[in-house]
Coordinates of C-alpha atoms in Angstrom, one line a residue:
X1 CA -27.7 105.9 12.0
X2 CA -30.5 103.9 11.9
X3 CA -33.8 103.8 11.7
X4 CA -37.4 101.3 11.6
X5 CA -40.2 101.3 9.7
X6 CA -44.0 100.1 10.2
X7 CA -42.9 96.8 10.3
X8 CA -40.3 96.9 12.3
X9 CA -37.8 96.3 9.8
X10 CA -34.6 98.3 10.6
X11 CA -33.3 100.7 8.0
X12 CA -29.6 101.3 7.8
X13 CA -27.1 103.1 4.8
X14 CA -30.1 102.3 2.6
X15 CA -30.3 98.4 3.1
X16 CA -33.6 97.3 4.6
X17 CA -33.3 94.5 7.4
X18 CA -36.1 92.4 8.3
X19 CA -34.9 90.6 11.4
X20 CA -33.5 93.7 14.0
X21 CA -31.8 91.2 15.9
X22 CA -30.2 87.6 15.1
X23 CA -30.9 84.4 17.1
X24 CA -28.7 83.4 19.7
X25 CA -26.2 80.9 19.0
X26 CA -27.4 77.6 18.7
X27 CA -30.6 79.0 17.6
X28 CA -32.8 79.3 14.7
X29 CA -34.7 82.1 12.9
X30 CA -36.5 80.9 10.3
X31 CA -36.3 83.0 6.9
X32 CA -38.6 81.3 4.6
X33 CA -40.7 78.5 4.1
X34 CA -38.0 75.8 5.4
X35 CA -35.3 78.1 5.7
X36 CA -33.2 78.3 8.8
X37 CA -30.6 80.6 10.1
X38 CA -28.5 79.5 12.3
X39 CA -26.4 81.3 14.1
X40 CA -22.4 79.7 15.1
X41 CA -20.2 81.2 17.6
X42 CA -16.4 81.8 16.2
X43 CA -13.6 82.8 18.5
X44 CA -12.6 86.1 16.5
X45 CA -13.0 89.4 16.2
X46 CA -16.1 88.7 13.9
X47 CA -17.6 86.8 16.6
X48 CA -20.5 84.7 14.5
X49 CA -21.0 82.9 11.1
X50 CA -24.6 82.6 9.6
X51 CA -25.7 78.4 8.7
X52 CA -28.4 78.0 6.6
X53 CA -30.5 74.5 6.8
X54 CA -32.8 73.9 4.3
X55 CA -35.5 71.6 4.9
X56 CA -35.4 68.2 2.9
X57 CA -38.5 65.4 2.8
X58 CA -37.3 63.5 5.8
X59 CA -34.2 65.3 6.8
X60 CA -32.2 68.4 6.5
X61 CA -29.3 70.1 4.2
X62 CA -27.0 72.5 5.5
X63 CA -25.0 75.4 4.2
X64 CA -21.6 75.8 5.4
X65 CA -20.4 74.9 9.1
X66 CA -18.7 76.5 11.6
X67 CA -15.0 76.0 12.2
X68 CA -13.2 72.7 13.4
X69 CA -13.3 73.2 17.0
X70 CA -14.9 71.7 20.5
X71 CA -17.2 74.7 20.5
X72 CA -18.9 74.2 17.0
X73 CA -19.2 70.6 17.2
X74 CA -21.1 71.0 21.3
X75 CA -23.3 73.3 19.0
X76 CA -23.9 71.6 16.8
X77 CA -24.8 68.4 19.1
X78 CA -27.9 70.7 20.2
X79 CA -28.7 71.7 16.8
X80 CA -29.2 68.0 15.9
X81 CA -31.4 67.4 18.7
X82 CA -33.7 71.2 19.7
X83 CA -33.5 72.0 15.8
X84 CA -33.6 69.2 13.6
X85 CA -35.8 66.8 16.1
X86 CA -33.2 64.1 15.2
X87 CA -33.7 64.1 11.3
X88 CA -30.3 63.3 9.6
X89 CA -28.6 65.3 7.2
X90 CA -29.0 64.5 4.1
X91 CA -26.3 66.7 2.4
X92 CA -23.7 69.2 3.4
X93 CA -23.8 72.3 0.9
X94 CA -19.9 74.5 1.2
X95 CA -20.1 77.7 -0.5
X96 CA -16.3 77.8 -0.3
X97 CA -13.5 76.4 1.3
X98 CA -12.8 78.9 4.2
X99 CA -12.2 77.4 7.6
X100 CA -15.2 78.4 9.0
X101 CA -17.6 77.7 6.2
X102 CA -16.0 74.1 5.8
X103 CA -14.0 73.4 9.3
X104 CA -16.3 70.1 10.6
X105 CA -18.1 68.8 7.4
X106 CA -15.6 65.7 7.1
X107 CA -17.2 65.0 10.9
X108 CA -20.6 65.8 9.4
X109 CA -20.5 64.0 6.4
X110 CA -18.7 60.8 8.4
X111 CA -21.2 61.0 11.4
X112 CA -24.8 61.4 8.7
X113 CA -22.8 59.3 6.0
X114 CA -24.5 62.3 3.6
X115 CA -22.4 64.1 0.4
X116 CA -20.8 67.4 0.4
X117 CA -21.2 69.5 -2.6
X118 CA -18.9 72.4 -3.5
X119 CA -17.2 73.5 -6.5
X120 CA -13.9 72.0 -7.8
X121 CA -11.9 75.0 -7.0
X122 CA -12.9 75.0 -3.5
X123 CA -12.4 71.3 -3.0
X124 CA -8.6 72.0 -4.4
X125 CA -8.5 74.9 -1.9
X126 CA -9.7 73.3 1.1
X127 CA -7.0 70.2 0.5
X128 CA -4.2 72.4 0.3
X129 CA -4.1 74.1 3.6
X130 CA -1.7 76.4 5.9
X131 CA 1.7 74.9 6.0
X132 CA 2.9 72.3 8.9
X133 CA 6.5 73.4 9.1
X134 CA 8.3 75.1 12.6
X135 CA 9.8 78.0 10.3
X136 CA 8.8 79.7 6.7
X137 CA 10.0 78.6 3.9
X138 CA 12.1 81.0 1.0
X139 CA 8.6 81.6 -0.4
X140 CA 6.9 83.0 2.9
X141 CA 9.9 84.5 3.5
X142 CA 10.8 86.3 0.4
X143 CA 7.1 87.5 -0.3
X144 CA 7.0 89.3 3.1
X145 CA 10.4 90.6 2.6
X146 CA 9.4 92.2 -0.8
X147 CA 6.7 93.8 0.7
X148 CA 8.7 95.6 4.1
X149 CA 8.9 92.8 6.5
X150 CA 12.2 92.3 8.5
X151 CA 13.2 89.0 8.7
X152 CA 11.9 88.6 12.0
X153 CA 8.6 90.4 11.3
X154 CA 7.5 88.0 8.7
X155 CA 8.7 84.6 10.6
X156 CA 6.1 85.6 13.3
X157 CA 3.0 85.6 11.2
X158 CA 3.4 81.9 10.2
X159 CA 1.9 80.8 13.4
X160 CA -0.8 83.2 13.0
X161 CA -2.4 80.8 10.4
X162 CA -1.1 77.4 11.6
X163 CA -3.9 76.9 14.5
X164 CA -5.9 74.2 14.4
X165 CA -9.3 76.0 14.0
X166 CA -7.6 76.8 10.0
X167 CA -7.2 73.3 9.4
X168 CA -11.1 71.8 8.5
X169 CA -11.7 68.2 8.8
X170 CA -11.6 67.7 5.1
X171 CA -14.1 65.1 3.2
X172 CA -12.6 62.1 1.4
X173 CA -15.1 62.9 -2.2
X174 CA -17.3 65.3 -3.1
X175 CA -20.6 66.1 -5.9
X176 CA -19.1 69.0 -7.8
X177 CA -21.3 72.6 -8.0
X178 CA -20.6 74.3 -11.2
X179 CA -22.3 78.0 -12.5
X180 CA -25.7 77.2 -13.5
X181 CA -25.7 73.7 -11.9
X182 CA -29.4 73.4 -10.2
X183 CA -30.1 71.9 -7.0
X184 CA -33.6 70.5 -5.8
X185 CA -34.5 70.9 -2.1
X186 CA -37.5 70.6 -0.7
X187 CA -39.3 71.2 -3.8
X188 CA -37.2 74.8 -4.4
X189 CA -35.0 75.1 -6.6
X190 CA -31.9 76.7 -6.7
X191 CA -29.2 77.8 -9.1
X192 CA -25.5 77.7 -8.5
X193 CA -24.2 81.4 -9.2
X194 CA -20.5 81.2 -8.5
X195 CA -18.5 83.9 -8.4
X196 CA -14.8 84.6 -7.5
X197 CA -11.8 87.2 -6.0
X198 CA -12.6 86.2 -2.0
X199 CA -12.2 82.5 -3.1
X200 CA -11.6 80.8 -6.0
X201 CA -14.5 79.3 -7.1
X202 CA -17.2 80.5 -4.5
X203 CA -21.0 78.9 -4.8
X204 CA -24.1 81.6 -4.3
X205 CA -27.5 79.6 -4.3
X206 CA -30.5 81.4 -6.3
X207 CA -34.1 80.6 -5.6
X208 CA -35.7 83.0 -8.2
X209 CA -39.0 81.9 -7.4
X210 CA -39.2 82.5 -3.5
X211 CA -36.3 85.6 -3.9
X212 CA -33.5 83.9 -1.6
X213 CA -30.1 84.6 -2.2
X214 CA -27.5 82.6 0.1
X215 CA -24.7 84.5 -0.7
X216 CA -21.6 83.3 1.5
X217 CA -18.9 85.4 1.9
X218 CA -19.8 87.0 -1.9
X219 CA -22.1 89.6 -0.5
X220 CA -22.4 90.9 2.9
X221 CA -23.7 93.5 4.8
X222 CA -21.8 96.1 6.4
X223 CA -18.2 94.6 6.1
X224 CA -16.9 93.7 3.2
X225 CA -15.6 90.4 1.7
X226 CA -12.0 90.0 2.0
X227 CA -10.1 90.7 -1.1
X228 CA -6.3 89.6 -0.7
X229 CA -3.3 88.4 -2.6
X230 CA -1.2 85.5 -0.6
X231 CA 2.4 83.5 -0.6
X232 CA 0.9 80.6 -2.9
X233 CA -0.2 83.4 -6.2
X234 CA 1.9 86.6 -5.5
X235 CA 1.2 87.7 -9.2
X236 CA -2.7 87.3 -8.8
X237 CA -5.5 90.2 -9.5
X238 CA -8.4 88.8 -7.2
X239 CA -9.6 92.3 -7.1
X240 CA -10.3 92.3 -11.0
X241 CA -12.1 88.7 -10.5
X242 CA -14.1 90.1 -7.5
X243 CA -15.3 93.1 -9.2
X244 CA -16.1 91.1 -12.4
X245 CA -18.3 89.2 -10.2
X246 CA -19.9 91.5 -8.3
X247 CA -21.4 93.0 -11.9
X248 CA -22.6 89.5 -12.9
X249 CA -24.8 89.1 -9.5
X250 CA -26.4 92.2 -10.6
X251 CA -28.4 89.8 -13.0
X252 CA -30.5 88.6 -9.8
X253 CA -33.6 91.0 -9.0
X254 CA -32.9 93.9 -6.1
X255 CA -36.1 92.6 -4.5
X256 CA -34.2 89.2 -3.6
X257 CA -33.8 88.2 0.5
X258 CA -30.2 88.1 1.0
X259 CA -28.8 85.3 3.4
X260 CA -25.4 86.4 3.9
X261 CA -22.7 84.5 6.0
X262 CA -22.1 87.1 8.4
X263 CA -23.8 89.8 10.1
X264 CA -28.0 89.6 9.1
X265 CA -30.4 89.0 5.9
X266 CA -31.2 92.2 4.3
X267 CA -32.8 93.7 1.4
X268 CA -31.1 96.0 -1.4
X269 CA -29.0 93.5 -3.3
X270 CA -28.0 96.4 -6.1
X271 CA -27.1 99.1 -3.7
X272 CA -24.8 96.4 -2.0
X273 CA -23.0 95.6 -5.4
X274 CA -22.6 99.7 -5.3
X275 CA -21.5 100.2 -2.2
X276 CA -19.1 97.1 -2.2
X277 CA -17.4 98.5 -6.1
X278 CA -17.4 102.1 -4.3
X279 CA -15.5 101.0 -1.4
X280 CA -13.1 99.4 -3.6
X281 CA -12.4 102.5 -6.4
X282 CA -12.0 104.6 -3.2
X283 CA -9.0 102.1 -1.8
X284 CA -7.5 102.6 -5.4
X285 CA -7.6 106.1 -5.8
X286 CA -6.1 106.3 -2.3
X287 CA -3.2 104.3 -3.2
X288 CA -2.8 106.3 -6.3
X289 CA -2.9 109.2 -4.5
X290 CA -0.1 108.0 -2.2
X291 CA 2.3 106.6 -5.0
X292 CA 3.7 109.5 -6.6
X293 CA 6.5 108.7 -4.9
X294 CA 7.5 104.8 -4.7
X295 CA 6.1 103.3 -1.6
X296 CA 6.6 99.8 -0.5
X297 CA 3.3 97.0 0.8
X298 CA 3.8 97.9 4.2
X299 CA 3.8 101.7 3.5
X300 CA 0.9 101.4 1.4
X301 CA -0.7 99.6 3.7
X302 CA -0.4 102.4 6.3
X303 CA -2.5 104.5 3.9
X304 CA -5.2 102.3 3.6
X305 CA -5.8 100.6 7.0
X306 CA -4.9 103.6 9.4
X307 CA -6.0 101.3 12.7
X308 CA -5.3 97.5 12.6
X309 CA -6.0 95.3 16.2
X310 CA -3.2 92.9 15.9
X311 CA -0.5 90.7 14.0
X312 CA -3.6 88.9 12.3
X313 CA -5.1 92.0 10.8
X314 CA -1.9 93.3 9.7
X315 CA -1.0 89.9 7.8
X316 CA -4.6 90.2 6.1
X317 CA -4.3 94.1 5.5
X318 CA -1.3 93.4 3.5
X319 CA -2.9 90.7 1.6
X320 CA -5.3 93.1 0.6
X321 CA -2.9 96.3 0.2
X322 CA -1.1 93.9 -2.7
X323 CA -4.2 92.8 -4.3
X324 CA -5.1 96.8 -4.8
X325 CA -1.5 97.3 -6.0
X326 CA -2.0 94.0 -8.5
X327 CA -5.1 95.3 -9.9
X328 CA -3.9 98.9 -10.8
X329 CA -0.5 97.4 -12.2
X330 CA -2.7 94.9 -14.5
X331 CA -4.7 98.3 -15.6
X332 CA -0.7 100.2 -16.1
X333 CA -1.7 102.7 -13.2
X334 CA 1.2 101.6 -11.2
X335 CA 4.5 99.9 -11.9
X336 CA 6.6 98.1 -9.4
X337 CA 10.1 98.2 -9.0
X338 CA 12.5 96.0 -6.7
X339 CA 15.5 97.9 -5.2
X340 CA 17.5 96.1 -2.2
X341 CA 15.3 93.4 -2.4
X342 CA 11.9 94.9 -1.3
X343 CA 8.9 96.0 -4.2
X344 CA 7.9 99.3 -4.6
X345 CA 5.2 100.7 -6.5
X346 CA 4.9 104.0 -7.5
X347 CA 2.7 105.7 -10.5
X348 CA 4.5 105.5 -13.9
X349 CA 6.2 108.7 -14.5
X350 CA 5.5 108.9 -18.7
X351 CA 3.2 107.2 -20.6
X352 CA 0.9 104.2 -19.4
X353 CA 2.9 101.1 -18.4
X354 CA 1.5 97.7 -18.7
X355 CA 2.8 95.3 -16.1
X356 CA 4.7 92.2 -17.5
X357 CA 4.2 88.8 -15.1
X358 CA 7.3 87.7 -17.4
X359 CA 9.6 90.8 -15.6
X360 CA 10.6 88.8 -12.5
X361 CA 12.1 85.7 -14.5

């Protein structure tokens, strides 16, 4: 439920959001003093991605945009003309390396000959994209298998990630973003707060003096960020980085305007970091709950996402499954065992169990 106040801002599980509506796509609502939120169409079930451009002397600088397809760049064609009045870009900010936060800057940074700036683990991600090949290899394979797939099960969600709207036109260089690095733009400044778990290296930008948070994927309203364990880092805990992360944000004010990439601004950074940890201890207690008895990925995953709409949410609910069943295994909640070639986790049946990454070898 919802509900508005005096000033028409609407009021909804306790975040506070200025704008009740966001602008169509193509179109701009302008946040703060040469701030503007742009609105991109994607072709998903999440249907949008929020742009940011921020006002520079003669020209502009985006923030993220859109994904490599016909669609974003024809939107993008009327951006540059009913938006930015035919200024140039002067640089192309990535927060991370996601397809549809990075998908045309190569064509931007080619066509405005302008920088990109992003972080050096999100420069490394965004080189080493999906895999080309007709069939999986023994890695897809076997990490699939472990977790329940048949065979034939996991060779059909390699396609699901090999379309072309995954695969950004990548910049040849980039100016590297670090945690604390400071960037100028039209006369505000802004602090690189990086943060990690949904990427690897994921850039936030701080304005303490105006209260603007553009927060990516890191923070977002509503949904939450997706927290998942792939083929290329089987053994990783990006739940334990993301939750690391989300406590170091809380160093930036409550009062700050948060300009997230998806759904709309809002106010309430802290009780987002609250909610977003909640929603998280509640997965793991679930799957603790569920492993008395050893369970497998796909069995697990049943537990925690009781409705998926396709192949695609599957292959990310199991991503995410894992990364639960990785974090409580680092913290000896669960062990895993492998019995006719599939994983199963179940809770340890005496004493606390640390997990070993050294086991497997």
């Amino acid at each position: 439920m919802s509900e508005f106040d005096a000033r028409g801002h609407e009021w909804r599980d306790g975040l506070r959001y200025p704008w009740p509506l966001a602008p169509a796509n193509g179109q701009v609502q302008e946040v703060a003093e040469g701030v503007l939120w742009l609105r991109m169409p994607l072709p998903f079930g999440l249907d949008h991605i929020n742009l940011y451009l921020l006002r520079h002397g003669d020209g502009w600088v985006a923030v993220d945009t859109g994904l490599n397809s016909d669609q974003c760049r024809d939107v993008w064609e009327q951006v540059f003309v009913e938006v930015m009045a035919g200024l140039p870009l002067k640089a192309v900010i990535c927060t991370h390396f996601h397809s549809d936060h990075t998908g045309v800057v190569g064509w931007l940074a080619e066509r405005f000959r302008c920088p990109v700036l992003m972080t050096l683990g999100e420069f490394d991600a965004l080189h080493h994209g999906p895999p080309r090949a007709a069939s999986p290899d023994w890695a897809f394979l076997d990490f699939y298998q472990k977790a329940g797939f048949s065979v034939e099960r996991a060779t059909s969600l390699l396609p699901l990630i090999q379309g072309e709207h995954f695969r950004p036109q990548t910049a040849a260089g980039f100016t590297r973003l670090a945690n604390g690095s400071e960037l100028i733009i039209g006369g505000r400044h802004w602090q690189v707060v990086t943060g990690n778990g949904h990427s690897p290296e994921h850039a936030c930008l701080y304005a303490a003096d105006d209260g603007l948070l553009i927060s990516g994927d890191q923070v977002l309203p509503r949904i939450t960020s997706t927290i998942a364990v792939y083929v290329i880092e089987p053994e990783a805990n990006p739940l334990r980085d993301w939750l690391d992360s989300i406590e170091r944000l809380r160093v930036i004010p409550d009062s700050v305007l948060v300009l997230p990439a998806h759904e709309r601004p809002f106010f309430n950074l802290h009780l987002r970091l609250d909610q977003l940890r909640d929603h998280h201890r509640a997965h793991l207690q679930q799957l603790l709950e569920a492993c008395e008895e050893p369970r497998t990925a796909l069995e697990m995953m049943a537990v925690l996402f009781k409705k998926l709409s396709g192949r695609f949410d599957e292959l990310m609910a199991v991503g995410e499954t894992l990364a639960h069943a990785n974090y409580l295994m680092a913290e000896g909640a669960l062990v895993r065992e492998e019995q006719g070639g599939l994983h199963r986790y179940r809770r340890p049946r005496t004493g606390v169990s640390k997990f070993n990454p050294l086991e497997q070898f």
